Short mmCIF file of C-alpha atoms in Angstrom, two decimals:
data_model
loop_
_atom_site.label_atom_id
_atom_site.label_comp_id
_atom_site.label_asym_id
_atom_site.label_seq_id
_atom_site.Cartn_x
_atom_site.Cartn_y
_atom_site.Cartn_z
CA MET A 24 27.15 -50.33 -6.31
CA GLY A 25 22.70 -50.82 -6.13
CA SER A 26 20.80 -47.77 -7.04
CA THR A 27 17.46 -46.46 -7.32
CA LEU A 28 15.49 -47.33 -10.60
CA VAL A 29 12.19 -45.67 -11.48
CA GLU A 30 10.52 -47.59 -13.85
CA THR A 31 8.63 -46.30 -16.97
CA ILE A 32 6.76 -47.73 -19.28
CA ASN A 33 7.66 -46.13 -22.81
CA ILE A 34 5.30 -46.34 -25.45
CA ASN A 35 6.64 -45.52 -29.09
CA ALA A 36 4.07 -43.20 -30.34
CA LYS A 37 4.03 -44.12 -34.82
CA ASP A 38 4.20 -48.05 -33.45
CA PHE A 39 0.62 -47.42 -31.31
CA THR A 40 -1.66 -46.22 -34.00
CA GLU A 41 -0.63 -48.91 -36.18
CA HIS A 42 -1.75 -51.28 -33.50
CA PHE A 43 -4.83 -49.79 -33.14
CA LEU A 44 -5.11 -46.56 -34.68
CA THR A 45 -5.54 -47.78 -37.99
CA CYS A 46 -8.13 -49.68 -40.63
CA SER A 47 -6.80 -53.31 -40.48
CA THR A 48 -8.74 -53.17 -44.61
CA CYS A 49 -7.61 -50.50 -45.93
CA ILE A 50 -4.67 -49.22 -42.95
CA ASN A 51 -5.00 -45.54 -43.60
CA GLN A 52 -5.52 -44.35 -40.09
CA TYR A 53 -8.95 -43.70 -37.94
CA SER A 54 -10.00 -39.41 -37.81
CA SER A 55 -12.56 -37.86 -35.51
CA ASP A 56 -13.10 -35.43 -37.84
CA SER A 57 -12.96 -37.29 -41.79
CA HIS A 58 -16.15 -39.12 -42.56
CA GLU A 59 -14.32 -41.28 -44.82
CA HIS A 60 -12.25 -42.40 -41.96
CA GLN A 61 -14.69 -42.61 -38.95
CA PRO A 62 -14.45 -45.72 -36.92
CA LYS A 63 -17.13 -47.40 -37.14
CA LEU A 64 -17.95 -50.50 -34.43
CA LEU A 65 -19.73 -53.80 -35.72
CA PRO A 66 -21.83 -56.31 -33.36
CA CYS A 67 -18.81 -58.05 -33.37
CA SER A 68 -16.88 -55.83 -31.45
CA HIS A 69 -14.19 -55.47 -34.44
CA THR A 70 -13.79 -51.74 -35.48
CA VAL A 71 -13.27 -50.79 -39.09
CA CYS A 72 -13.74 -47.69 -40.91
CA ARG A 73 -17.18 -45.80 -42.40
CA GLN A 74 -15.05 -46.04 -46.11
CA CYS A 75 -14.03 -49.49 -45.52
CA LEU A 76 -18.04 -50.98 -44.57
CA GLU A 77 -19.72 -48.79 -47.53
CA HIS A 78 -17.13 -51.03 -50.35
CA ILE A 79 -17.72 -53.65 -48.71
CA VAL A 80 -21.79 -53.28 -48.96
CA SER A 81 -21.50 -52.43 -52.40
CA SER A 82 -19.60 -55.40 -52.94
CA GLN A 83 -21.57 -57.52 -51.79
CA PRO A 84 -24.71 -59.73 -53.58
CA ARG A 85 -26.71 -58.55 -50.64
CA SER A 86 -27.44 -55.31 -48.84
CA ASP A 87 -29.35 -57.04 -46.43
CA ALA A 88 -25.57 -57.95 -44.45
CA ILE A 89 -21.90 -57.94 -45.48
CA LYS A 90 -18.66 -60.12 -43.48
CA CYS A 91 -16.75 -58.75 -40.15
CA PRO A 92 -13.08 -58.24 -43.11
CA ILE A 93 -11.34 -59.21 -39.96
CA CYS A 94 -13.45 -61.99 -38.46
CA ARG A 95 -15.38 -62.76 -41.23
CA GLU A 96 -18.70 -63.60 -39.25
CA HIS A 97 -22.31 -62.61 -40.53
CA ILE A 98 -23.87 -58.86 -40.01
CA LEU A 99 -27.19 -57.60 -40.87
CA LEU A 100 -26.73 -54.21 -41.59
CA PRO A 101 -28.98 -51.60 -39.98
CA ARG A 102 -31.68 -50.13 -41.94
CA GLY A 103 -30.08 -46.97 -41.91
CA GLY A 104 -27.26 -47.99 -43.16
CA VAL A 105 -23.51 -47.86 -42.31
CA THR A 106 -23.95 -44.47 -41.16
CA SER A 107 -25.74 -46.51 -38.72
CA PHE A 108 -23.55 -48.16 -36.90
CA PRO A 109 -22.36 -46.50 -33.51
CA PRO A 110 -18.52 -45.04 -33.68
CA SER A 111 -16.62 -46.47 -31.75
CA PHE A 112 -16.00 -45.07 -28.57
CA LEU A 113 -12.89 -46.40 -27.73
CA VAL A 114 -11.04 -45.35 -30.74
CA ASN A 115 -12.40 -42.41 -31.30
CA GLN A 116 -11.56 -41.71 -27.06
CA LEU A 117 -7.95 -42.93 -27.91
CA LEU A 118 -7.40 -40.60 -30.69
CA ASP A 119 -8.23 -37.53 -28.56
CA LEU A 120 -5.66 -38.51 -25.54
CA MET A 121 -3.38 -38.85 -29.08
CA VAL A 122 -3.88 -35.05 -29.91
CA SER A 123 -3.71 -33.75 -26.57
CA GLN A 124 -1.13 -35.53 -24.85
CA ARG A 125 2.58 -34.57 -26.12
CA ARG A 126 5.03 -36.33 -27.71
CA ASP A 127 7.83 -37.56 -25.58
CA VAL A 128 10.98 -37.68 -27.36
CA ILE A 129 13.18 -40.64 -25.77
CA PRO A 130 16.96 -39.96 -26.33
CA LYS A 131 18.61 -42.61 -27.04
CA CYS A 132 22.61 -42.89 -26.78
CA ASP A 133 24.78 -42.57 -29.46
CA SER A 134 26.54 -45.58 -29.94
CA HIS A 135 24.08 -47.64 -28.90
CA THR A 136 20.62 -47.32 -30.99
CA ASN A 137 17.90 -49.17 -28.62
CA GLU A 138 19.40 -48.11 -25.33
CA GLU A 139 17.37 -45.32 -23.34
CA LEU A 140 19.85 -42.34 -21.63
CA LEU A 141 20.20 -42.61 -18.06
CA PHE A 142 19.34 -39.18 -15.41
CA CYS A 143 21.11 -39.67 -11.55
CA GLU A 144 18.87 -37.03 -9.93
CA THR A 145 22.22 -36.79 -6.98
CA CYS A 146 24.63 -36.34 -9.69
CA ASP A 147 22.76 -34.63 -12.62
CA LYS A 148 24.83 -36.51 -15.03
CA ILE A 149 22.90 -37.89 -17.84
CA PHE A 150 24.59 -41.55 -18.95
CA CYS A 151 24.35 -45.05 -20.49
CA GLN A 152 24.71 -47.88 -18.75
CA LEU A 153 26.40 -49.32 -21.73
CA CYS A 154 29.01 -47.53 -22.27
CA ASP A 155 29.32 -45.49 -18.36
CA GLN A 156 30.23 -46.54 -16.17
CA HIS A 157 28.67 -43.96 -13.57
CA GLN A 158 29.33 -44.41 -9.79
CA ILE A 159 26.46 -43.95 -8.25
CA SER A 160 25.68 -44.90 -4.47
CA ALA A 161 22.26 -47.15 -3.30
CA GLU A 162 21.26 -43.12 -1.76
CA HIS A 163 21.02 -42.51 -5.79
CA THR A 164 18.47 -41.35 -7.91
CA VAL A 165 18.24 -42.71 -11.71
CA VAL A 166 15.45 -42.58 -13.54
CA PRO A 167 15.10 -42.45 -17.57
CA PHE A 168 15.92 -39.46 -19.34
CA SER A 169 12.99 -38.17 -21.05
CA LEU A 170 11.21 -38.87 -17.68
CA ALA A 171 13.48 -36.57 -15.89
CA ILE A 172 13.21 -34.58 -19.16
CA LYS A 173 9.44 -34.41 -18.07
CA ARG A 174 9.61 -33.92 -15.08
CA MET A 175 11.97 -30.40 -15.56
CA ASN A 176 9.10 -29.31 -17.83
CA GLU A 177 6.75 -29.69 -14.85
CA ILE A 178 9.31 -27.84 -12.13
CA LEU A 179 9.58 -24.91 -14.71
CA SER A 180 6.40 -24.20 -15.70
CA PHE A 181 5.17 -25.04 -12.16
CA LYS A 182 7.82 -22.28 -11.16
CA ALA A 183 6.57 -19.98 -13.63
CA SER A 184 3.41 -19.99 -13.06
CA LYS A 185 3.82 -19.26 -9.51
CA THR A 186 6.42 -16.36 -11.07
CA THR A 187 4.27 -15.00 -13.50
CA SER A 188 1.41 -14.85 -9.69
CA CYS A 189 3.91 -13.09 -7.87
CA LEU A 190 5.06 -10.05 -11.29
CA ASP A 191 0.69 -10.36 -11.25
CA HIS A 192 0.36 -9.64 -7.21
CA ALA A 193 3.19 -7.74 -7.66
CA LEU A 194 2.05 -5.24 -11.01
CA GLU A 195 -1.37 -4.59 -9.18
CA LEU A 196 0.48 -3.28 -5.88
CA VAL A 197 2.79 -1.30 -8.23
CA ASN A 198 -0.23 0.22 -9.94
CA ASN A 199 -2.11 0.27 -5.97
CA GLU A 200 0.46 2.71 -5.61
CA ILE A 201 0.00 4.62 -8.28
CA HIS A 202 -3.63 5.32 -8.18
CA ARG A 203 -1.94 5.69 -4.42
CA LEU A 204 -0.03 8.64 -6.23
CA ASP A 205 -2.72 10.39 -8.14
CA SER A 206 -4.99 10.58 -5.17
CA SER A 207 -2.18 11.93 -2.75
CA MET A 208 -1.34 14.84 -4.88
CA GLU A 209 -4.95 15.56 -5.43
CA LYS A 210 -5.44 16.29 -1.68
CA ALA A 211 -1.83 17.78 -1.41
CA ALA A 212 -3.21 19.79 -4.71
CA GLU A 213 -6.12 20.72 -2.57
CA ALA A 214 -4.10 21.10 0.37
CA ILE A 215 -2.17 23.81 -1.87
CA ASP A 216 -6.27 25.71 -2.34
CA ARG A 217 -6.64 25.93 1.41
CA SER A 218 -3.37 27.25 2.56
CA PHE A 219 -3.11 29.66 0.06
CA ASN A 220 -6.38 30.53 0.11
CA GLU A 221 -6.35 31.55 3.13
CA ILE A 222 -3.46 33.01 2.45
CA LYS A 223 -5.52 34.87 -0.20
CA SER A 224 -8.17 36.42 2.79
CA TYR A 225 -5.27 37.91 4.89
CA VAL A 226 -4.04 40.21 1.18
CA GLU A 227 -7.80 40.46 1.00
CA ASN A 228 -8.38 41.69 4.73
CA ARG A 229 -5.21 44.33 4.54
CA ARG A 230 -6.74 45.73 1.10
CA HIS A 231 -10.30 46.00 2.49
CA ASN A 232 -8.58 48.06 5.48
CA LEU A 233 -6.22 49.89 3.57
CA LEU A 234 -9.46 51.35 1.27
CA GLN A 235 -11.42 51.68 4.34
CA SER A 236 -8.64 53.44 5.71
CA LEU A 237 -8.83 56.19 3.09
CA LYS A 238 -11.99 56.99 2.70
CA THR A 239 -11.90 57.45 6.11
CA THR A 240 -9.14 60.27 5.25
CA ARG A 241 -10.46 61.04 2.78
CA ASP A 242 -13.84 62.25 4.53
CA TYR A 243 -12.17 63.49 7.91
CA LYS A 244 -10.74 65.89 5.18
CA LEU A 245 -13.11 66.77 2.80
CA LYS A 246 -15.70 67.41 6.66
CA ILE A 247 -12.15 70.31 8.11
CA LEU A 248 -12.95 71.68 4.24
CA ASN A 249 -16.98 71.36 4.25
CA ASP A 250 -16.76 73.66 7.37
CA GLN A 251 -13.81 76.05 6.34
CA LEU A 252 -16.39 76.68 2.67
CA ASN A 253 -19.31 76.51 5.07
CA VAL A 254 -17.64 79.84 7.06
CA ILE A 255 -16.42 81.55 4.19
CA LEU A 256 -20.22 81.50 2.73
CA ASN A 257 -21.28 82.97 5.59
CA GLU A 258 -19.44 85.96 5.95
CA LYS A 259 -19.22 86.83 2.38
CA SER A 260 -23.30 86.80 2.19
CA LYS A 261 -23.02 89.08 6.14
CA ILE A 262 -20.70 91.10 3.58
CA GLU A 263 -22.80 91.60 1.22
CA ILE A 264 -26.02 92.56 3.13
CA GLU A 265 -24.02 95.64 5.44
CA CYS A 266 -23.17 96.95 1.93
CA SER A 267 -26.29 96.74 0.84
CA ALA A 268 -27.47 98.59 3.57
CA PHE A 269 -25.57 101.77 3.50
CA GLN A 270 -25.17 101.99 -0.43
CA GLN A 271 -27.82 104.95 0.56
CA ALA A 272 -25.74 106.12 3.55
CA SER A 273 -24.99 109.54 3.47
CA ASP A 274 -22.90 109.79 7.24
CA ILE A 275 -19.17 110.26 6.41
CA HIS A 276 -18.66 109.99 9.28
CA VAL A 277 -20.69 106.03 9.74
CA LEU A 278 -19.52 105.03 5.78
CA THR A 279 -15.71 106.02 6.85
CA GLN A 280 -16.29 103.67 10.18
CA ARG A 281 -18.13 101.02 7.99
CA ILE A 282 -14.38 100.71 5.21
CA GLN A 283 -12.55 100.96 8.66
CA GLU A 284 -14.05 97.70 10.01
CA LEU A 285 -13.80 95.97 5.65
CA ASN A 286 -10.38 96.58 6.39
CA ASP A 287 -10.25 95.16 9.58
CA ARG A 288 -12.02 91.44 7.49
CA ILE A 289 -10.26 91.77 5.27
CA GLU A 290 -7.08 91.10 7.24
CA ARG A 291 -9.34 87.95 9.25
CA MET A 292 -10.70 86.56 6.12
CA SER A 293 -6.91 86.50 4.69
CA LEU A 294 -6.75 83.35 6.65
CA LEU A 295 -9.87 81.83 5.23
CA GLY A 296 -8.39 82.32 1.61
CA GLU A 297 -6.25 79.38 2.14
CA PRO A 298 -7.64 75.88 2.54
CA ARG A 299 -7.45 74.53 6.35
CA GLU A 300 -7.03 71.14 4.79
CA ASN A 301 -5.28 69.61 1.44
CA SER A 302 -5.98 66.82 -1.05
CA PHE A 303 -2.64 64.98 -0.67
CA MET A 304 -3.77 61.19 -0.36
CA LYS A 305 -0.47 58.89 -1.46
CA PHE A 306 -0.36 54.81 -0.75
CA GLU A 307 2.76 53.61 -0.36
CA PHE A 308 3.67 50.16 -1.37
CA ARG A 309 7.58 49.61 -0.52
CA HIS A 310 8.09 52.46 2.32
CA ASN A 311 9.06 50.66 4.34
CA HIS A 312 11.01 45.55 4.00
CA ALA A 313 7.84 44.69 4.64
CA LEU A 314 7.35 43.39 1.27
CA GLN A 315 10.36 41.43 1.07
CA ASP A 316 9.71 40.06 3.75
CA LEU A 317 6.20 39.54 2.35
CA ALA A 318 8.46 37.78 -0.19
CA ARG A 319 10.90 35.54 1.69
CA SER A 320 7.69 34.33 3.98
CA LEU A 321 6.01 33.04 1.13
CA ASN A 322 9.29 31.74 -1.03
CA SER A 323 8.95 29.56 2.97
CA VAL A 324 5.31 29.12 3.42
CA GLY A 325 4.58 25.21 3.32
CA ARG A 326 6.38 22.39 1.30
CA ILE A 327 6.43 19.12 -0.42
CA ARG A 328 6.79 16.78 2.40
CA VAL A 329 8.15 13.31 0.16
CA SER A 330 9.69 9.60 2.59
CA SER A 331 11.96 7.09 1.06
CA THR A 332 10.17 4.50 3.29
CA TYR A 333 10.57 1.79 2.48
CA PRO A 334 7.86 -0.49 4.73
CA PRO A 335 9.08 -3.86 3.58
CA LEU A 336 12.66 -3.30 5.33
CA CYS A 337 11.06 -1.56 7.54
CA ARG A 338 11.63 -3.25 10.70
CA ALA A 339 9.02 -4.23 14.61
CA LYS A 340 11.27 -5.26 17.57
CA ILE A 341 8.22 -5.63 20.65
CA GLU A 342 9.56 -6.29 24.17
CA SER A 343 7.59 -9.64 25.55
CA PRO A 344 4.15 -8.35 26.59
CA VAL A 345 2.74 -9.41 30.21
CA ALA A 346 -0.87 -8.70 30.78
CA ASN A 347 -2.35 -5.00 32.25
CA LEU A 348 1.26 -3.89 32.29
CA GLN A 349 2.78 -2.14 28.91
CA CYS A 350 4.31 -2.65 26.07
CA ALA A 351 6.28 -1.16 24.26
CA ILE A 352 6.97 -2.05 19.93
CA HIS A 353 10.29 0.20 18.35
CA ILE A 354 10.46 0.21 14.99
CA GLU A 355 12.97 1.65 12.85
CA THR A 356 12.92 3.05 9.33
CA VAL A 357 14.80 2.81 6.06
CA ASP A 358 14.82 3.48 2.87
CA TYR A 359 15.17 0.84 -0.30
CA ASN A 360 18.65 0.51 -0.15
CA GLY A 361 18.87 -0.25 3.37
CA ASN A 362 20.09 3.26 4.66
CA VAL A 363 18.26 3.92 7.76
CA ARG A 364 16.05 7.44 8.03
CA VAL A 365 16.86 9.99 10.04
CA ASP A 366 13.31 12.27 9.99
CA GLY A 367 9.91 10.77 11.06
CA GLY A 368 6.73 12.20 9.60
CA ASP A 369 5.45 8.57 8.07
CA PRO A 370 2.07 7.89 8.17
CA LEU A 371 2.53 4.28 10.30
CA THR A 372 -1.59 2.23 10.54
CA VAL A 373 -1.30 0.30 13.74
CA ASN A 374 -4.60 -1.96 14.09
CA ILE A 375 -4.35 -4.01 17.71
CA TRP A 376 -6.16 -7.52 18.43
CA ASP A 377 -6.93 -9.09 21.35
CA SER A 378 -6.97 -12.87 21.35
CA TYR A 379 -10.94 -12.38 21.01
CA GLY A 380 -10.50 -10.22 17.56
CA LYS A 381 -10.29 -6.40 20.12
CA LEU A 382 -9.06 -3.85 18.83
CA CYS A 383 -6.48 -2.82 21.86
CA GLU A 384 -5.96 0.59 22.26
CA TYR A 385 -2.35 2.24 21.21
CA ASP A 386 -0.47 5.06 21.53
CA LEU A 387 2.27 5.87 18.54
CA TYR A 388 5.22 8.85 19.11
CA ASP A 389 7.14 10.01 16.55
CA LYS A 390 10.83 10.77 16.96
CA GLN A 391 11.20 12.64 14.11
CA SER A 392 14.37 10.33 14.02
CA GLY A 393 13.00 7.88 11.62
CA SER A 394 12.41 5.80 14.91
CA TYR A 395 9.07 5.41 16.29
CA THR A 396 7.29 3.73 19.18
CA ILE A 397 4.24 2.48 19.83
CA ILE A 398 2.37 1.63 23.50
CA PHE A 399 0.13 -0.81 24.52
CA ARG A 400 -1.07 -2.08 27.41
CA PRO A 401 -2.68 -5.32 26.70
CA LEU A 402 -5.55 -6.22 29.01
CA ILE A 403 -5.94 -9.91 28.94
CA SER A 404 -3.62 -12.98 27.72
CA GLY A 405 -3.16 -14.98 25.11
CA ASN A 406 -1.69 -14.59 21.27
CA HIS A 407 -2.69 -11.47 20.31
CA LYS A 408 -2.39 -9.89 16.17
CA ILE A 409 0.23 -7.10 15.67
CA ASP A 410 -0.99 -5.03 12.21
CA ILE A 411 1.53 -2.46 11.11
CA ARG A 412 1.79 -0.42 7.81
CA ILE A 413 4.07 2.30 6.29
CA PHE A 414 2.17 4.16 3.68
CA ASP A 415 -0.59 1.39 3.61
CA ARG A 416 1.21 -1.47 2.93
CA PRO A 417 3.30 -4.09 6.10
CA ILE A 418 6.91 -3.52 7.56
CA SER A 419 8.52 -6.39 7.35
CA GLY A 420 6.86 -9.57 9.36
CA SER A 421 3.19 -7.72 9.97
CA PRO A 422 1.69 -8.65 11.19
CA PHE A 423 3.22 -10.01 13.75
CA ILE A 424 1.30 -12.93 16.71
CA VAL A 425 2.54 -12.17 19.61
CA ASP A 426 1.58 -14.91 22.49
CA VAL A 427 0.35 -12.08 26.04
CA THR A 428 1.58 -14.55 29.41
CA LYS A 429 -0.10 -13.98 32.59
CA HIS A 430 2.51 -13.31 35.01
CA ASN A 431 6.06 -11.34 34.89
CA ASN A 432 9.37 -13.26 35.14
CA PRO A 433 11.26 -11.03 38.36
CA LEU A 434 14.35 -9.22 37.42
CA TRP A 435 14.56 -10.02 41.13
CA SER A 436 13.15 -10.74 45.03
CA PHE A 437 13.39 -9.78 48.72
CA GLY A 438 12.56 -11.07 51.54
CA LYS A 439 11.08 -13.96 53.34
CA ARG A 440 9.46 -14.71 56.64
CA GLY A 441 10.74 -13.15 59.88
CA ARG A 442 11.87 -9.70 61.58
CA SER A 443 14.94 -9.63 60.96
CA GLU A 444 16.49 -6.53 57.85
CA ASN A 445 16.40 -9.16 54.81
CA GLU A 446 12.77 -10.24 56.33
CA LEU A 447 9.02 -9.41 56.28
CA SER A 448 5.81 -10.36 58.02
CA MET A 449 3.46 -8.94 55.98
CA PRO A 450 4.02 -6.70 53.24
CA VAL A 451 1.12 -5.25 52.13
CA SER A 452 2.56 -2.43 49.35
CA VAL A 453 6.01 -1.37 47.10
CA ILE A 454 6.77 2.03 46.00
CA ALA A 455 9.33 2.87 43.71
CA ASP A 456 10.44 6.51 44.27
CA ASP A 457 12.55 7.68 40.45
CA ARG A 458 13.14 11.59 41.71
CA ASN A 459 16.46 11.68 42.38
CA GLU A 460 19.90 10.14 41.40
CA ARG A 461 19.26 7.66 44.32
CA GLU A 462 15.85 5.30 43.32
CA GLN A 463 14.58 3.20 46.09
CA VAL A 464 12.31 1.25 47.05
CA TYR A 465 9.73 1.18 49.94
CA ILE A 466 8.38 -1.67 51.39
CA LEU A 467 4.56 -1.45 53.51
CA ASP A 468 5.09 -4.02 57.31
CA PRO A 469 2.68 -3.33 59.29
CA GLY A 470 3.51 -7.27 60.43
CA ASN A 471 6.92 -5.07 61.56
CA SER A 472 5.54 -2.52 62.32
CA ARG A 473 7.99 -0.66 59.72
CA ILE A 474 8.65 0.75 56.58
CA LYS A 475 11.35 -0.95 54.85
CA CYS A 476 14.05 0.77 52.27
CA LEU A 477 16.10 -0.80 49.79
CA THR A 478 18.16 0.27 46.32
CA ILE A 479 16.55 -0.02 43.27
CA ASP A 480 18.36 -3.57 42.81
CA GLY A 481 17.08 -4.94 45.74
CA LYS A 482 20.06 -4.10 49.08
CA PHE A 483 18.69 -3.50 52.24
CA ILE A 484 19.29 0.50 53.38
CA GLU A 485 17.22 1.06 55.71
CA HIS A 486 14.06 0.22 58.41
CA LEU A 487 11.96 3.10 58.17
#
């Protein structure tokens, strides 16, 4: 059976170094870093290390010329001596190449040491073509095992790089979510402070009203007591004046009459001896269930709203959009495990662009059951871009590219030109009446001077 054999050239690193990177005079390997074995290019195009050239110069009787140790050509020594010979650019390039390139290890067969192992990419099998009769067909691709290893390493490196890139992207997303989490906490804390400051204002207003009521009550009681006090002082002043006037009187009858009047006053003054108002004022804090009700109300004031919605698994179902007709987008949310969410309140961000890049208006409805509906009316045909995000993260498939068509395929059609019950002459208007269970369609046909009444599925009912 035939096979596709990919031919490659394998160079032995040791042989390559001996032939091209070794000084033929001292048998030392050239080095671009070493001062002694630096490769020097002679005018005859041969390369000799610097150490050998210096040794040749010191052993020659003439100090202005040397013989090439390879071709024996006479070469004039430059003014600067051996150091002035130019470096061998090609040898230095090969040295750099050997350093930069990884030396491949060529796997050999244990039984045939000179035979390189082969690899069948189709069967994913390593074999020696001398000792293993690998059954292959013309469609099989066979390459040297060393090349297969190199390819696998390249694929591994590519996959590792791609995986690392994905992980870097994941790290960026998670770190962004951590930052957003801190930001959400700060915003929620500010909202809590605002809400409870409002509650504090209610408590402060109640405290102020109670203190005002206390002061008003005190002022009322004080006025009554002060009025009574003035009456007592006036009566006392009158009695003192009258008694002072009658102390020098000698008429016994007059004195007796005044004594009787004082007795009557004493009886009347006994009522002034008791304060008309009392000083009792007390603040009661637990006179009813208001405190318990307040405590219960405070325990139910506010809540920390969270959501287990996982945007990458949430899906949207987009109805076929038609220009100038209402289109609905239905969104179902799920959690990280794929379980359907049963409550709403997730922050959705929606952007819809028409084919000219203009934003389209829409209405978003939260069904409070984990489902959301977006209603929009495209004004033009063409591709529209719809970006739907939850927690500012795209849902599955977002952004969506939808094609808005110019025309809608009819659900049903009715009539042709004529005057019979299933024919029309000049239809100008259609109205659908869905106000009751008997949904009907009315067609104004002035050409036949009548209104045709149909069922919702296009069946004739009557003429009006």
